[in-house]
Amino acid sequence: MRRHIIGSMILGVATATFAILAWRHTFATVHDKGYALANLAICGFVFTVACFGGAIAGIMRQVAVRNYLVALVIAALFVAPIPFIGTAYRMNATKQYLTQTYSALAEEGPPFPSDLPAHGRANRDALISHGYWVADDRETFEVYYHDGSDSFTKVYPTGQWDWRGNKYAGPDSQHE
């Protein structure tokens, strides 16, 4: 058992490192979505190779090699979904925060504040790219967030999420 301590530690540290890197790329930017897909492809490749290698090692009765390959399979299954789970969590947190903010502002009615008010319950670290726009007369406003290259807004008074295209930052912004 002692001869496998170093190998097990290397495998554990590598898995933890990849898990942390995967979690860091969960902010719903185009770059992070590319990372998530690359991470998924690499984990799929590692999973496939480790499964076949583990089966061959099992047939050849190489128990230590088989055990390491089974550990690699489990590590790949663990690391692969992390960016997608993190992105979904941050997207939901942002949408919930903006929906609550929209509701609070809509209840108060015009004139609306010129800046997005702070919300006490929102964890700022969990939120992705979002913003707020208010008209010059302060009679209408909208909250928006970005999901990769797409933008979605909730405009007062309709209160429905609408797709706005790319790089949206209010009606006066340049977007595609």
mmCIF file of C-alpha atoms in Angstrom:
data_model
loop_
_atom_site.group_PDB
_atom_site.id
_atom_site.type_symbol
_atom_site.label_atom_id
_atom_site.label_comp_id
_atom_site.label_asym_id
_atom_site.label_seq_id
_atom_site.Cartn_x
_atom_site.Cartn_y
_atom_site.Cartn_z
ATOM 1 C CA MET A 1 0.000 0.000 0.000
ATOM 2 C CA ARG A 2 2.844 2.410 0.781
ATOM 3 C CA ARG A 3 4.116 2.358 -2.776
ATOM 4 C CA HIS A 4 0.788 3.806 -3.983
ATOM 5 C CA ILE A 5 0.694 6.789 -1.610
ATOM 6 C CA ILE A 6 2.614 9.107 -3.955
ATOM 7 C CA GLY A 7 0.594 8.053 -7.000
ATOM 8 C CA SER A 8 -2.662 8.517 -5.099
ATOM 9 C CA MET A 9 -1.574 11.946 -3.879
ATOM 10 C CA ILE A 10 -0.633 13.026 -7.408
ATOM 11 C CA LEU A 11 -3.976 11.829 -8.730
ATOM 12 C CA GLY A 12 -5.870 13.589 -5.912
ATOM 13 C CA VAL A 13 -3.988 16.897 -6.318
ATOM 14 C CA ALA A 14 -4.392 16.813 -10.110
ATOM 15 C CA THR A 15 -8.134 16.150 -9.785
ATOM 16 C CA ALA A 16 -8.546 18.967 -7.248
ATOM 17 C CA THR A 17 -6.574 21.349 -9.495
ATOM 18 C CA PHE A 18 -8.701 20.522 -12.536
ATOM 19 C CA ALA A 19 -11.881 20.854 -10.447
ATOM 20 C CA ILE A 20 -10.839 24.311 -9.213
ATOM 21 C CA LEU A 21 -9.928 25.432 -12.747
ATOM 22 C CA ALA A 22 -13.255 24.131 -14.022
ATOM 23 C CA TRP A 23 -15.141 26.043 -11.302
ATOM 24 C CA ARG A 24 -13.287 29.273 -12.141
ATOM 25 C CA HIS A 25 -14.571 29.100 -15.724
ATOM 26 C CA THR A 26 -18.244 29.388 -14.869
ATOM 27 C CA PHE A 27 -19.022 33.019 -15.619
ATOM 28 C CA ALA A 28 -20.969 32.477 -18.866
ATOM 29 C CA THR A 29 -18.593 34.396 -21.142
ATOM 30 C CA VAL A 30 -17.807 33.079 -24.608
ATOM 31 C CA HIS A 31 -14.264 32.224 -23.474
ATOM 32 C CA ASP A 32 -15.560 30.288 -20.476
ATOM 33 C CA LYS A 33 -18.080 28.397 -22.595
ATOM 34 C CA GLY A 34 -15.217 27.378 -24.889
ATOM 35 C CA TYR A 35 -13.264 26.201 -21.853
ATOM 36 C CA ALA A 36 -16.269 24.211 -20.642
ATOM 37 C CA LEU A 37 -16.576 22.417 -23.984
ATOM 38 C CA ALA A 38 -12.817 21.731 -24.127
ATOM 39 C CA ASN A 39 -12.942 20.457 -20.543
ATOM 40 C CA LEU A 40 -15.828 18.162 -21.480
ATOM 41 C CA ALA A 41 -13.942 16.834 -24.518
ATOM 42 C CA ILE A 42 -10.763 16.171 -22.530
ATOM 43 C CA CYS A 43 -12.681 14.489 -19.711
ATOM 44 C CA GLY A 44 -14.541 12.368 -22.275
ATOM 45 C CA PHE A 45 -11.252 11.312 -23.853
ATOM 46 C CA VAL A 46 -9.691 10.493 -20.465
ATOM 47 C CA PHE A 47 -12.840 8.577 -19.478
ATOM 48 C CA THR A 48 -12.822 6.513 -22.688
ATOM 49 C CA VAL A 49 -9.103 5.700 -22.555
ATOM 50 C CA ALA A 50 -9.251 4.867 -18.839
ATOM 51 C CA CYS A 51 -12.297 2.611 -19.322
ATOM 52 C CA PHE A 52 -10.637 0.617 -22.088
ATOM 53 C CA GLY A 53 -7.294 0.589 -20.279
ATOM 54 C CA GLY A 54 -8.966 -0.528 -17.044
ATOM 55 C CA ALA A 55 -10.766 -3.348 -18.855
ATOM 56 C CA ILE A 56 -7.508 -4.517 -20.449
ATOM 57 C CA ALA A 57 -5.638 -4.226 -17.124
ATOM 58 C CA GLY A 58 -8.416 -6.214 -15.435
ATOM 59 C CA ILE A 59 -8.194 -8.977 -18.051
ATOM 60 C CA MET A 60 -4.399 -9.067 -17.663
ATOM 61 C CA ARG A 61 -4.795 -9.128 -13.855
ATOM 62 C CA GLN A 62 -2.833 -5.929 -13.263
ATOM 63 C CA VAL A 63 -4.765 -4.817 -10.207
ATOM 64 C CA ALA A 64 -2.785 -1.646 -9.404
ATOM 65 C CA VAL A 65 -3.041 -0.313 -12.977
ATOM 66 C CA ARG A 66 -6.754 -1.141 -13.090
ATOM 67 C CA ASN A 67 -7.355 0.688 -9.807
ATOM 68 C CA TYR A 68 -5.558 3.820 -11.029
ATOM 69 C CA LEU A 69 -7.542 3.769 -14.259
ATOM 70 C CA VAL A 70 -10.817 3.368 -12.335
ATOM 71 C CA ALA A 71 -9.769 6.395 -10.244
ATOM 72 C CA LEU A 72 -9.151 8.331 -13.478
ATOM 73 C CA VAL A 73 -12.641 7.393 -14.709
ATOM 74 C CA ILE A 74 -14.169 8.683 -11.471
ATOM 75 C CA ALA A 75 -12.065 11.874 -11.642
ATOM 76 C CA ALA A 76 -13.179 12.531 -15.234
ATOM 77 C CA LEU A 77 -16.818 12.008 -14.268
ATOM 78 C CA PHE A 78 -16.349 14.433 -11.374
ATOM 79 C CA VAL A 79 -14.531 17.208 -13.263
ATOM 80 C CA ALA A 80 -16.512 17.172 -16.537
ATOM 81 C CA PRO A 81 -19.818 18.664 -15.289
ATOM 82 C CA ILE A 82 -18.349 21.280 -12.928
ATOM 83 C CA PRO A 83 -18.266 24.232 -15.406
ATOM 84 C CA PHE A 84 -21.808 23.506 -16.563
ATOM 85 C CA ILE A 85 -23.140 23.219 -13.010
ATOM 86 C CA GLY A 86 -21.319 26.409 -11.986
ATOM 87 C CA THR A 87 -22.588 28.334 -14.997
ATOM 88 C CA ALA A 88 -26.163 27.216 -14.389
ATOM 89 C CA TYR A 89 -25.856 28.241 -10.735
ATOM 90 C CA ARG A 90 -24.515 31.698 -11.604
ATOM 91 C CA MET A 91 -27.099 32.211 -14.361
ATOM 92 C CA ASN A 92 -29.928 31.322 -11.976
ATOM 93 C CA ALA A 93 -28.498 33.542 -9.216
ATOM 94 C CA THR A 94 -28.209 36.474 -11.636
ATOM 95 C CA LYS A 95 -31.707 36.013 -13.047
ATOM 96 C CA GLN A 96 -33.158 35.732 -9.536
ATOM 97 C CA TYR A 97 -31.286 38.848 -8.379
ATOM 98 C CA LEU A 98 -32.414 40.848 -11.417
ATOM 99 C CA THR A 99 -36.000 39.612 -11.104
ATOM 100 C CA GLN A 100 -36.111 40.661 -7.450
ATOM 101 C CA THR A 101 -34.539 44.017 -8.309
ATOM 102 C CA TYR A 102 -37.013 44.524 -11.156
ATOM 103 C CA SER A 103 -39.938 43.713 -8.859
ATOM 104 C CA ALA A 104 -38.729 46.100 -6.157
ATOM 105 C CA LEU A 105 -38.240 48.930 -8.648
ATOM 106 C CA ALA A 106 -41.546 48.281 -10.426
ATOM 107 C CA GLU A 107 -43.429 48.392 -7.099
ATOM 108 C CA GLU A 108 -41.954 51.777 -6.265
ATOM 109 C CA GLY A 109 -42.821 53.167 -9.700
ATOM 110 C CA PRO A 110 -41.268 56.121 -11.509
ATOM 111 C CA PRO A 111 -39.085 58.062 -11.219
ATOM 112 C CA PHE A 112 -36.591 55.226 -11.202
ATOM 113 C CA PRO A 113 -33.100 55.539 -9.716
ATOM 114 C CA SER A 114 -30.253 56.319 -12.065
ATOM 115 C CA ASP A 115 -28.110 53.434 -10.746
ATOM 116 C CA LEU A 116 -28.907 49.801 -10.037
ATOM 117 C CA PRO A 117 -29.769 49.638 -6.336
ATOM 118 C CA ALA A 118 -27.809 47.270 -4.117
ATOM 119 C CA HIS A 119 -29.670 44.163 -3.099
ATOM 120 C CA GLY A 120 -28.843 42.820 0.349
ATOM 121 C CA ARG A 121 -29.408 39.117 -0.319
ATOM 122 C CA ALA A 122 -27.418 38.821 -3.545
ATOM 123 C CA ASN A 123 -23.975 37.266 -3.368
ATOM 124 C CA ARG A 124 -22.001 39.501 -5.740
ATOM 125 C CA ASP A 125 -19.458 36.734 -6.410
ATOM 126 C CA ALA A 126 -22.195 34.452 -7.720
ATOM 127 C CA LEU A 127 -23.488 36.939 -10.300
ATOM 128 C CA ILE A 128 -22.459 37.008 -13.941
ATOM 129 C CA SER A 129 -22.291 40.035 -16.228
ATOM 130 C CA HIS A 130 -25.419 42.129 -15.776
ATOM 131 C CA GLY A 131 -26.521 45.733 -15.906
ATOM 132 C CA TYR A 132 -29.199 48.360 -15.606
ATOM 133 C CA TRP A 133 -30.417 51.081 -17.945
ATOM 134 C CA VAL A 134 -32.806 53.925 -17.153
ATOM 135 C CA ALA A 135 -34.271 56.431 -19.588
ATOM 136 C CA ASP A 136 -33.309 60.114 -19.321
ATOM 137 C CA ASP A 137 -36.818 60.980 -18.096
ATOM 138 C CA ARG A 138 -36.498 58.133 -15.522
ATOM 139 C CA GLU A 139 -39.947 56.804 -16.466
ATOM 140 C CA THR A 140 -38.734 53.457 -17.878
ATOM 141 C CA PHE A 141 -35.866 51.129 -17.039
ATOM 142 C CA GLU A 142 -34.539 47.712 -17.862
ATOM 143 C CA VAL A 143 -32.274 45.161 -16.258
ATOM 144 C CA TYR A 144 -30.148 42.892 -18.437
ATOM 145 C CA TYR A 145 -27.614 40.096 -18.238
ATOM 146 C CA HIS A 146 -25.228 38.436 -20.671
ATOM 147 C CA ASP A 147 -25.060 34.717 -21.383
ATOM 148 C CA GLY A 148 -21.962 34.302 -23.512
ATOM 149 C CA SER A 149 -22.645 36.313 -26.642
ATOM 150 C CA ASP A 150 -26.378 36.666 -25.951
ATOM 151 C CA SER A 151 -28.087 39.336 -23.879
ATOM 152 C CA PHE A 152 -31.493 39.206 -22.208
ATOM 153 C CA THR A 153 -33.480 42.117 -20.819
ATOM 154 C CA LYS A 154 -36.492 42.687 -18.621
ATOM 155 C CA VAL A 155 -38.061 46.015 -19.585
ATOM 156 C CA TYR A 156 -40.475 48.027 -17.470
ATOM 157 C CA PRO A 157 -43.524 47.816 -17.715
ATOM 158 C CA THR A 158 -43.783 44.499 -19.650
ATOM 159 C CA GLY A 159 -41.722 42.501 -17.156
ATOM 160 C CA GLN A 160 -40.785 39.650 -19.506
ATOM 161 C CA TRP A 161 -37.298 38.409 -20.353
ATOM 162 C CA ASP A 162 -36.524 39.208 -24.003
ATOM 163 C CA TRP A 163 -33.480 38.338 -26.116
ATOM 164 C CA ARG A 164 -31.546 41.412 -27.233
ATOM 165 C CA GLY A 165 -28.578 40.084 -29.197
ATOM 166 C CA ASN A 166 -24.897 40.595 -28.644
ATOM 167 C CA LYS A 167 -23.107 43.075 -26.349
ATOM 168 C CA TYR A 168 -26.269 44.793 -25.165
ATOM 169 C CA ALA A 169 -25.912 47.609 -22.635
ATOM 170 C CA GLY A 170 -29.191 49.482 -23.027
ATOM 171 C CA PRO A 171 -31.140 50.870 -25.996
ATOM 172 C CA ASP A 172 -28.376 53.340 -26.879
ATOM 173 C CA SER A 173 -25.662 50.660 -27.056
ATOM 174 C CA GLN A 174 -24.194 49.172 -30.189
ATOM 175 C CA HIS A 175 -25.315 45.556 -30.418
ATOM 176 C CA GLU A 176 -25.833 42.968 -33.100
#
